[in-house]
GROMACS .gro file of C-alpha atoms in nm:
model
  394
    1ARG     CA    1  -0.480   0.602  -7.202
    2SER     CA    2  -0.621   0.280  -7.361
    3GLU     CA    3  -0.557  -0.034  -7.599
    4ILE     CA    4  -0.666  -0.380  -7.674
    5THR     CA    5  -0.498  -0.710  -7.583
    6ASN     CA    6  -0.413  -0.989  -7.760
    7SER     CA    7  -0.712  -1.170  -7.589
    8LYS     CA    8  -0.957  -0.879  -7.757
    9HIS     CA    9  -0.968  -0.672  -7.400
   10LEU     CA   10  -0.976  -0.346  -7.358
   11LYS     CA   11  -0.779  -0.184  -7.106
   12ILE     CA   12  -0.804   0.165  -6.971
   13PHE     CA   13  -0.564   0.312  -6.765
   14ASP     CA   14  -0.607   0.648  -6.527
   15LEU     CA   15  -0.919   0.578  -6.544
   16ARG     CA   16  -1.135   0.887  -6.506
   17LEU     CA   17  -1.498   1.050  -6.423
   18SER     CA   18  -1.528   1.107  -6.809
   19ASP     CA   19  -1.475   0.749  -6.878
   20ALA     CA   20  -1.823   0.627  -6.810
   21GLY     CA   21  -2.048   0.510  -7.058
   22ILE     CA   22  -2.156   0.212  -7.208
   23TYR     CA   23  -1.872   0.026  -7.435
   24THR     CA   24  -2.010  -0.181  -7.733
   25CYS     CA   25  -1.771  -0.440  -7.905
   26VAL     CA   26  -1.909  -0.554  -8.238
   27TYR     CA   27  -1.785  -0.868  -8.422
   28GLY     CA   28  -1.923  -0.993  -8.692
   29SER     CA   29  -2.275  -1.005  -8.675
   30GLN     CA   30  -2.234  -0.999  -8.274
   31THR     CA   31  -2.257  -0.703  -8.055
   32VAL     CA   32  -2.184  -0.691  -7.723
   33SER     CA   33  -2.260  -0.380  -7.439
   34ILE     CA   34  -2.105  -0.277  -7.109
   35SER     CA   35  -2.166  -0.001  -6.912
   36LEU     CA   36  -1.888   0.084  -6.719
   37HIS     CA   37  -1.963   0.293  -6.431
   38VAL     CA   38  -1.684   0.535  -6.231
   39PHE     CA   39  -1.648   0.694  -5.888
   40LYS     CA   40  -1.434   0.901  -5.787
   41LEU     CA   41  -1.346   0.925  -5.406
   42THR     CA   42  -1.187   1.228  -5.216
   43ILE     CA   43  -1.158   1.271  -4.856
   44SER     CA   44  -1.045   1.611  -4.684
   45SER     CA   45  -0.708   1.739  -4.608
   46ASP     CA   46  -0.526   1.546  -4.813
   47GLY     CA   47  -0.669   1.270  -4.558
   48ASN     CA   48  -0.407   1.392  -4.303
   49PHE     CA   49  -0.536   1.525  -4.030
   50LEU     CA   50  -0.517   1.573  -3.600
   51PRO     CA   51  -0.718   1.396  -3.329
   52ASN     CA   52  -1.047   1.577  -3.296
   53ASP     CA   53  -1.056   1.713  -3.697
   54ILE     CA   54  -1.385   1.624  -3.836
   55PRO     CA   55  -1.297   1.468  -4.199
   56GLU     CA   56  -1.539   1.476  -4.514
   57LEU     CA   57  -1.584   1.238  -4.775
   58THR     CA   58  -1.697   1.347  -5.127
   59LEU     CA   59  -1.816   1.058  -5.360
   60LEU     CA   60  -1.877   1.166  -5.739
   61GLN     CA   61  -1.988   1.005  -6.008
   62ASN     CA   62  -2.034   1.084  -6.378
   63PRO     CA   63  -2.356   1.297  -6.430
   64ARG     CA   64  -2.395   1.273  -6.824
   65HIS     CA   65  -2.478   0.860  -6.711
   66LEU     CA   66  -2.742   0.669  -6.550
   67LEU     CA   67  -2.709   0.776  -6.193
   68PRO     CA   68  -2.826   0.517  -5.979
   69ASN     CA   69  -2.942   0.537  -5.646
   70LEU     CA   70  -2.649   0.458  -5.375
   71ILE     CA   71  -2.611   0.326  -5.104
   72ILE     CA   72  -2.294   0.399  -4.903
   73MET     CA   73  -2.142   0.192  -4.618
   74LEU     CA   74  -1.800   0.254  -4.441
   75PHE     CA   75  -1.566   0.081  -4.251
   76ASN     CA   76  -1.278   0.201  -4.005
   77ASN     CA   77  -0.955   0.057  -3.956
   78ASN     CA   78  -1.038  -0.254  -3.752
   79ASN     CA   79  -1.337  -0.293  -4.074
   80ASN     CA   80  -1.628  -0.179  -3.794
   81ILE     CA   81  -1.949  -0.015  -3.976
   82VAL     CA   82  -1.911   0.351  -3.940
   83GLN     CA   83  -2.215   0.556  -3.939
   84PRO     CA   84  -2.125   0.907  -4.081
   85GLN     CA   85  -2.366   1.210  -4.131
   86LEU     CA   86  -2.504   1.219  -4.516
   87LEU     CA   87  -2.507   1.609  -4.587
   88GLN     CA   88  -2.794   1.809  -4.839
   89ASN     CA   89  -2.649   1.693  -5.187
   90GLU     CA   90  -2.592   1.990  -5.422
   91THR     CA   91  -2.653   1.762  -5.698
   92PRO     CA   92  -2.785   1.397  -5.762
   93GLU     CA   93  -2.381   1.275  -5.851
   94LYS     CA   94  -2.258   1.392  -5.569
   95TYR     CA   95  -2.274   1.255  -5.205
   96THR     CA   96  -2.101   1.409  -4.946
   97LEU     CA   97  -2.028   1.271  -4.566
   98LYS     CA   98  -1.899   1.387  -4.265
   99LEU     CA   99  -1.769   1.155  -4.013
  100ASN     CA  100  -1.753   1.165  -3.639
  101GLN     CA  101  -1.467   1.326  -3.465
  102LEU     CA  102  -1.108   1.107  -3.518
  103LYS     CA  103  -0.901   0.993  -3.278
  104ALA     CA  104  -0.551   0.875  -3.265
  105THR     CA  105  -0.583   0.533  -3.254
  106ASP     CA  106  -0.807   0.551  -3.574
  107ASN     CA  107  -0.556   0.569  -3.805
  108GLY     CA  108  -0.496   0.312  -4.118
  109THR     CA  109  -0.703   0.208  -4.383
  110TRP     CA  110  -1.082   0.236  -4.448
  111THR     CA  111  -1.295   0.109  -4.708
  112CYS     CA  112  -1.604   0.259  -4.847
  113HIS     CA  113  -1.868   0.029  -5.003
  114VAL     CA  114  -2.102   0.177  -5.259
  115HIS     CA  115  -2.375  -0.046  -5.365
  116SER     CA  116  -2.668  -0.031  -5.646
  117ASN     CA  117  -2.932  -0.276  -5.705
  118SER     CA  118  -3.029  -0.119  -6.049
  119PRO     CA  119  -2.824  -0.169  -6.190
  120LEU     CA  120  -2.628  -0.394  -5.958
  121ILE     CA  121  -2.325  -0.232  -5.814
  122ASN     CA  122  -2.121  -0.400  -5.511
  123GLN     CA  123  -1.772  -0.157  -5.554
  124ASN     CA  124  -1.570  -0.130  -5.247
  125ILE     CA  125  -1.304   0.199  -5.212
  126SER     CA  126  -1.011   0.222  -4.973
  127PHE     CA  127  -0.857   0.520  -4.862
  128ASP     CA  128  -0.619   0.615  -4.566
  129VAL     CA  129  -0.671   0.811  -4.259
  130LYS     CA  130  -0.342   0.929  -4.115
  131VAL     CA  131  -0.426   1.107  -3.778
  132LEU     CA  132  -0.090   1.270  -3.622
  133GLY     CA  133  -0.104   1.224  -3.254
  134PHE     CA  134   0.034   1.120  -2.946
  135TRP     CA  135   0.057   0.816  -2.741
  136ASN     CA  136   0.157   0.833  -2.355
  137PRO     CA  137  -0.014   0.797  -2.038
  138GLU     CA  138  -0.206   1.141  -1.875
  139ARG     CA  139   0.002   1.116  -1.548
  140LYS     CA  140   0.313   1.024  -1.358
  141TYR     CA  141   0.402   0.970  -0.990
  142ALA     CA  142   0.765   1.085  -0.860
  143ALA     CA  143   0.912   1.153  -0.518
  144VAL     CA  144   1.106   1.385  -0.428
  145ASP     CA  145   1.499   1.420  -0.464
  146SER     CA  146   1.421   1.109  -0.719
  147THR     CA  147   1.517   1.124  -1.107
  148VAL     CA  148   1.254   1.135  -1.345
  149THR     CA  149   1.184   1.137  -1.727
  150LEU     CA  150   0.886   1.242  -1.922
  151SER     CA  151   0.796   1.117  -2.242
  152TRP     CA  152   0.589   1.202  -2.600
  153HIS     CA  153   0.554   0.941  -2.837
  154LEU     CA  154   0.454   1.080  -3.151
  155ASN     CA  155   0.324   0.800  -3.438
  156PHE     CA  156   0.421   1.001  -3.756
  157GLN     CA  157   0.648   0.698  -3.879
  158GLN     CA  158   0.416   0.425  -3.774
  159ILE     CA  159   0.156   0.623  -4.049
  160LYS     CA  160   0.403   0.736  -4.299
  161TRP     CA  161   0.357   1.075  -4.231
  162LYS     CA  162   0.485   1.307  -4.574
  163GLU     CA  163   0.463   1.668  -4.392
  164GLY     CA  164   0.655   1.888  -4.173
  165PHE     CA  165   0.519   2.039  -3.851
  166THR     CA  166   0.595   2.250  -3.547
  167GLY     CA  167   0.534   2.193  -3.161
  168GLN     CA  168   0.653   2.298  -2.842
  169LEU     CA  169   0.673   2.220  -2.429
  170ASN     CA  170   0.469   2.415  -2.154
  171TRP     CA  171   0.494   2.397  -1.821
  172LYS     CA  172   0.228   2.497  -1.539
  173HIS     CA  173   0.241   2.491  -1.212
  174GLN     CA  174  -0.117   2.510  -1.128
  175GLU     CA  175  -0.425   2.572  -1.352
  176SER     CA  176  -0.470   2.887  -1.273
  177ALA     CA  177  -0.049   2.989  -1.299
  178ALA     CA  178   0.133   3.106  -1.660
  179SER     CA  179   0.227   2.884  -1.841
  180HIS     CA  180   0.631   2.855  -1.915
  181GLU     CA  181   0.750   2.756  -2.240
  182LEU     CA  182   1.040   2.451  -2.195
  183LEU     CA  183   1.185   2.394  -2.538
  184ASP     CA  184   1.024   2.402  -2.910
  185PHE     CA  185   1.092   2.152  -3.186
  186ASN     CA  186   0.954   2.141  -3.545
  187VAL     CA  187   1.014   1.796  -3.732
  188THR     CA  188   1.052   1.810  -4.151
  189ALA     CA  189   0.920   1.628  -4.414
  190ARG     CA  190   1.191   1.356  -4.394
  191GLY     CA  191   1.099   1.298  -4.038
  192GLN     CA  192   1.393   1.488  -3.913
  193LYS     CA  193   1.372   1.630  -3.571
  194HIS     CA  194   1.549   1.922  -3.363
  195GLU     CA  195   1.467   2.093  -3.068
  196THR     CA  196   1.562   2.394  -2.881
  197LYS     CA  197   1.590   2.427  -2.536
  198LYS     CA  198   1.391   2.783  -2.401
  199GLY     CA  199   1.330   2.755  -2.022
  200ASN     CA  200   1.545   2.780  -1.713
  201HIS     CA  201   1.272   2.779  -1.442
  202PHE     CA  202   1.449   2.457  -1.336
  203ARG     CA  203   1.698   2.228  -1.405
  204PHE     CA  204   1.603   1.947  -1.707
  205GLU     CA  205   1.759   1.798  -1.933
  206ILE     CA  206   1.698   1.724  -2.300
  207LEU     CA  207   1.742   1.351  -2.404
  208GLU     CA  208   1.850   1.208  -2.716
  209SER     CA  209   1.604   1.019  -2.843
  210LYS     CA  210   1.457   0.849  -3.159
  211PRO     CA  211   1.249   1.145  -3.398
  212GLU     CA  212   0.956   1.047  -3.275
  213THR     CA  213   0.981   1.101  -2.927
  214ILE     CA  214   0.994   1.406  -2.691
  215GLN     CA  215   1.205   1.334  -2.395
  216VAL     CA  216   1.342   1.522  -2.073
  217LYS     CA  217   1.487   1.446  -1.782
  218LEU     CA  218   1.455   1.662  -1.416
  219PRO     CA  219   1.754   1.500  -1.255
  220LYS     CA  220   1.617   1.610  -0.930
  221VAL     CA  221   1.272   1.671  -0.874
  222HIS     CA  222   1.141   1.919  -0.650
  223PHE     CA  223   0.811   1.952  -0.428
  224ASN     CA  224   0.707   2.267  -0.690
  225HIS     CA  225   0.820   2.086  -1.030
  226SER     CA  226   0.505   1.897  -0.986
  227GLY     CA  227   0.226   2.044  -1.253
  228HIS     CA  228   0.085   1.977  -1.622
  229TYR     CA  229   0.383   1.936  -1.910
  230LYS     CA  230   0.177   2.021  -2.230
  231CYS     CA  231   0.373   1.895  -2.582
  232GLN     CA  232   0.178   2.069  -2.854
  233LEU     CA  233   0.223   2.042  -3.197
  234GLU     CA  234   0.085   2.269  -3.491
  235TYR     CA  235   0.011   2.152  -3.827
  236LYS     CA  236  -0.132   2.420  -4.123
  237GLY     CA  237  -0.273   2.635  -3.846
  238ARG     CA  238  -0.443   2.322  -3.666
  239TYR     CA  239  -0.304   2.207  -3.282
  240THR     CA  240  -0.310   1.929  -3.076
  241GLN     CA  241  -0.186   1.835  -2.725
  242SER     CA  242  -0.090   1.569  -2.487
  243THR     CA  243  -0.059   1.671  -2.124
  244ILE     CA  244   0.140   1.467  -1.824
  245GLU     CA  245   0.011   1.551  -1.524
  246LEU     CA  246   0.343   1.507  -1.270
  247VAL     CA  247   0.253   1.451  -0.862
  248VAL     CA  248   0.520   1.449  -0.666
  249MET     CA  249   0.526   1.256  -0.334
  250LYS     CA  250   0.743   1.368  -0.018
  251VAL     CA  251   0.760   1.253   0.393
  252SER     CA  252   0.838   1.481   0.697
  253THR     CA  253   0.817   1.470   1.043
  254ASN     CA  254   0.657   1.743   1.316
  255PRO     CA  255   0.851   1.774   1.469
  256VAL     CA  256   1.216   1.712   1.308
  257GLY     CA  257   1.481   1.461   1.481
  258PRO     CA  258   1.507   1.191   1.672
  259LEU     CA  259   1.228   1.072   1.892
  260PRO     CA  260   1.267   1.186   2.252
  261ARG     CA  261   1.155   0.937   2.511
  262GLY     CA  262   0.840   0.929   2.626
  263ALA     CA  263   0.758   1.200   2.330
  264LYS     CA  264   0.531   1.186   2.025
  265MET     CA  265   0.598   1.240   1.653
  266THR     CA  266   0.404   1.318   1.377
  267LEU     CA  267   0.447   1.168   1.070
  268ILE     CA  268   0.353   1.380   0.720
  269CYS     CA  269   0.315   1.200   0.373
  270GLN     CA  270   0.211   1.443   0.137
  271VAL     CA  271   0.148   1.457  -0.244
  272SER     CA  272   0.174   1.791  -0.433
  273ARG     CA  273  -0.163   1.769  -0.638
  274PRO     CA  274  -0.487   1.607  -0.534
  275LEU     CA  275  -0.526   1.228  -0.640
  276PRO     CA  276  -0.766   1.099  -0.897
  277SER     CA  277  -1.079   0.891  -0.711
  278ASN     CA  278  -0.931   0.530  -0.764
  279ALA     CA  279  -0.551   0.641  -0.548
  280HIS     CA  280  -0.479   0.679  -0.211
  281LEU     CA  281  -0.192   0.731   0.024
  282ARG     CA  282  -0.103   0.472   0.289
  283TRP     CA  283   0.114   0.456   0.591
  284GLU     CA  284   0.205   0.127   0.776
  285ARG     CA  285   0.472   0.014   0.995
  286VAL     CA  286   0.660  -0.260   0.863
  287ASN     CA  287   0.586  -0.597   1.082
  288GLY     CA  288   0.325  -0.366   1.241
  289THR     CA  289  -0.083  -0.458   1.283
  290GLN     CA  290  -0.386  -0.335   1.099
  291MET     CA  291  -0.379  -0.026   1.443
  292ASP     CA  292  -0.057   0.051   1.233
  293ILE     CA  293  -0.218   0.137   0.899
  294LYS     CA  294  -0.354   0.459   0.811
  295LYS     CA  295  -0.540   0.586   0.484
  296SER     CA  296  -0.606   0.923   0.316
  297LYS     CA  297  -0.952   0.966   0.204
  298HIS     CA  298  -1.082   1.128  -0.062
  299ASP     CA  299  -0.939   1.449  -0.179
  300GLU     CA  300  -0.673   1.393   0.104
  301VAL     CA  301  -0.338   1.548  -0.028
  302LYS     CA  302  -0.196   1.417   0.316
  303VAL     CA  303  -0.199   1.184   0.607
  304GLU     CA  304  -0.054   1.197   0.909
  305VAL     CA  305  -0.034   0.950   1.145
  306ASN     CA  306   0.130   0.992   1.546
  307VAL     CA  307   0.384   0.776   1.645
  308SER     CA  308   0.556   0.734   2.052
  309ALA     CA  309   0.834   0.437   1.957
  310ALA     CA  310   1.134   0.389   1.719
  311GLY     CA  311   0.993   0.219   1.393
  312LEU     CA  312   1.045   0.158   1.054
  313TRP     CA  313   0.778   0.300   0.849
  314ASN     CA  314   0.635   0.312   0.492
  315CYS     CA  315   0.449   0.575   0.276
  316HIS     CA  316   0.298   0.420  -0.016
  317LEU     CA  317   0.088   0.592  -0.281
  318ILE     CA  318  -0.135   0.307  -0.442
  319GLU     CA  319  -0.298   0.380  -0.791
  320ASP     CA  320  -0.573   0.099  -0.852
  321ASP     CA  321  -0.423  -0.138  -0.564
  322GLU     CA  322  -0.109  -0.101  -0.738
  323ARG     CA  323   0.174   0.019  -0.560
  324LYS     CA  324   0.338   0.339  -0.763
  325ILE     CA  325   0.575   0.528  -0.510
  326SER     CA  326   0.655   0.373  -0.201
  327LEU     CA  327   0.892   0.630   0.037
  328ASN     CA  328   1.001   0.524   0.384
  329TYR     CA  329   1.090   0.658   0.736
  330SER     CA  330   1.281   0.491   0.999
  331VAL     CA  331   1.182   0.634   1.324
  332GLU     CA  332   1.483   0.685   1.574
  333GLU     CA  333   1.483   0.755   1.977
  334ALA     CA  334   1.673   1.008   2.081
  335PRO     CA  335   2.006   0.928   2.295
  336VAL     CA  336   1.957   0.898   2.670
  337TRP     CA  337   2.161   1.203   2.706
  338ILE     CA  338   1.910   1.370   2.432
  339THR     CA  339   1.625   1.312   2.688
  340TYR     CA  340   1.809   1.460   2.994
  341VAL     CA  341   1.888   1.807   2.789
  342VAL     CA  342   1.529   1.808   2.729
  343ILE     CA  343   1.410   1.735   3.023
  344ALA     CA  344   1.656   1.966   3.179
  345ALA     CA  345   1.555   2.245   2.970
  346SER     CA  346   1.195   2.169   3.023
  347ILE     CA  347   1.279   2.193   3.380
  348ALA     CA  348   1.459   2.517   3.336
  349GLY     CA  349   1.244   2.689   3.115
  350SER     CA  350   0.950   2.610   3.400
  351VAL     CA  351   1.174   2.755   3.666
  352LEU     CA  352   1.278   3.028   3.464
  353VAL     CA  353   0.858   3.096   3.397
  354PHE     CA  354   0.835   3.089   3.802
  355VAL     CA  355   1.117   3.340   3.826
  356PHE     CA  356   1.005   3.577   3.584
  357ALA     CA  357   0.638   3.517   3.735
  358CYS     CA  358   0.768   3.618   4.089
  359LEU     CA  359   0.945   3.918   3.963
  360PHE     CA  360   0.706   4.074   3.814
  361ILE     CA  361   0.475   3.990   4.128
  362ILE     CA  362   0.695   4.173   4.363
  363SER     CA  363   0.781   4.458   4.101
  364GLY     CA  364   0.376   4.469   4.114
  365ILE     CA  365   0.417   4.466   4.463
  366SER     CA  366   0.677   4.745   4.490
  367TRP     CA  367   0.543   4.947   4.274
  368GLN     CA  368   0.169   4.954   4.477
  369ARG     CA  369   0.350   5.043   4.768
  370ARG     CA  370   0.505   5.333   4.680
  371ARG     CA  371   0.221   5.442   4.494
  372GLN     CA  372   0.068   5.422   4.845
  373ARG     CA  373   0.332   5.566   4.997
  374ALA     CA  374   0.321   5.884   4.752
  375LYS     CA  375  -0.051   5.941   4.827
  376ARG     CA  376  -0.014   5.929   5.201
  377MET     CA  377   0.260   6.206   5.181
  378ALA     CA  378   0.015   6.401   4.944
  379GLN     CA  379  -0.264   6.392   5.170
  380ALA     CA  380   0.006   6.479   5.469
  381ARG     CA  381   0.089   6.794   5.306
  382GLN     CA  382  -0.285   6.865   5.222
  383TYR     CA  383  -0.339   6.851   5.640
  384LEU     CA  384  -0.043   7.013   5.751
  385LEU     CA  385  -0.112   7.369   5.478
  386GLU     CA  386  -0.503   7.319   5.586
  387ASN     CA  387  -0.374   7.407   5.980
  388LYS     CA  388  -0.144   7.662   5.884
  389THR     CA  389  -0.389   7.867   5.683
  390CYS     CA  390  -0.657   7.843   6.022
  391GLN     CA  391  -0.342   7.993   6.273
  392CYS     CA  392  -0.296   8.323   6.025
  393GLN     CA  393  -0.643   8.404   6.051
  394GLN     CA  394  -0.654   8.409   6.418
   0.00000   0.00000   0.00000
């Protein structure tokens, strides 16, 4: 594993801890000694991690050689200093460092800087950290009857991940509800993805996508399709997941239908789940005034506005001053004949109520009269019976 070059340099290949020591070169009456210090840096899990994993670094130096006191500094993939926890050394030649929980953004080449004053050592040792994870938002908004696509982007190609893993996609309408599996997938060590549809709880499609993307489409969103869509992957018994919260919005009216002349209607804008603190619903009338604007309050899932005239209204879902969804509703006045029909129906209803009330009163009076007549007849019969008894005794 070594050779002496033409320039009298000694080259050692595949350096090992056992190669540490003092190397002496003798040339005539001259003697030159050089101390070689060898470090071996290892990282747990071969450098392959999932988010929230806690790596451990182990730095070894040759125990048969002079063991200096080392100062170790770590720099992450952004060249920022990382403060690891130095575990109790088992032996003087071994240093074990415990890092903080990893994030998907911690992917890249890290540097371990080893320093010693005596002997003077300044050595940088580079090592790779690969964190398999997702890149995607945590919330998505959709309108009823619209088409929505949910995507989870994995980073295994960017970080040159060389290990296979499996995963699945689950949907849960509410936190307390049961979880339903929609599909499962696996990715081979060569980066080939295979997906299998599992759920039939509602209609959805698995879209053809790149190996690093899990993508499903809901062609017609229903109000009860909202909930948590959780993509979970598993690697060597460890798990990581990414959840997209789907919030569905709809508009409706009470009563349903056109607005009769002189009547009132309530416009209702509603979302399927509570909104975050930086989001709200807002009704506003097109070409209206400030009086025609109404916002939802914190933790409200709907906002209502009462209207008495025709016009076009828009309901906006706003998050951080950005409109995420806008739905419009056109309030139309009912034709005149419908208004007359409604008035006639109201009058007819009132007349019917009056007639039924009169019939009830008349029936009650008749029943009362029959009862009184029967009572008088019973008294008369009793009177006649008493008189007849008295005549027989005489």
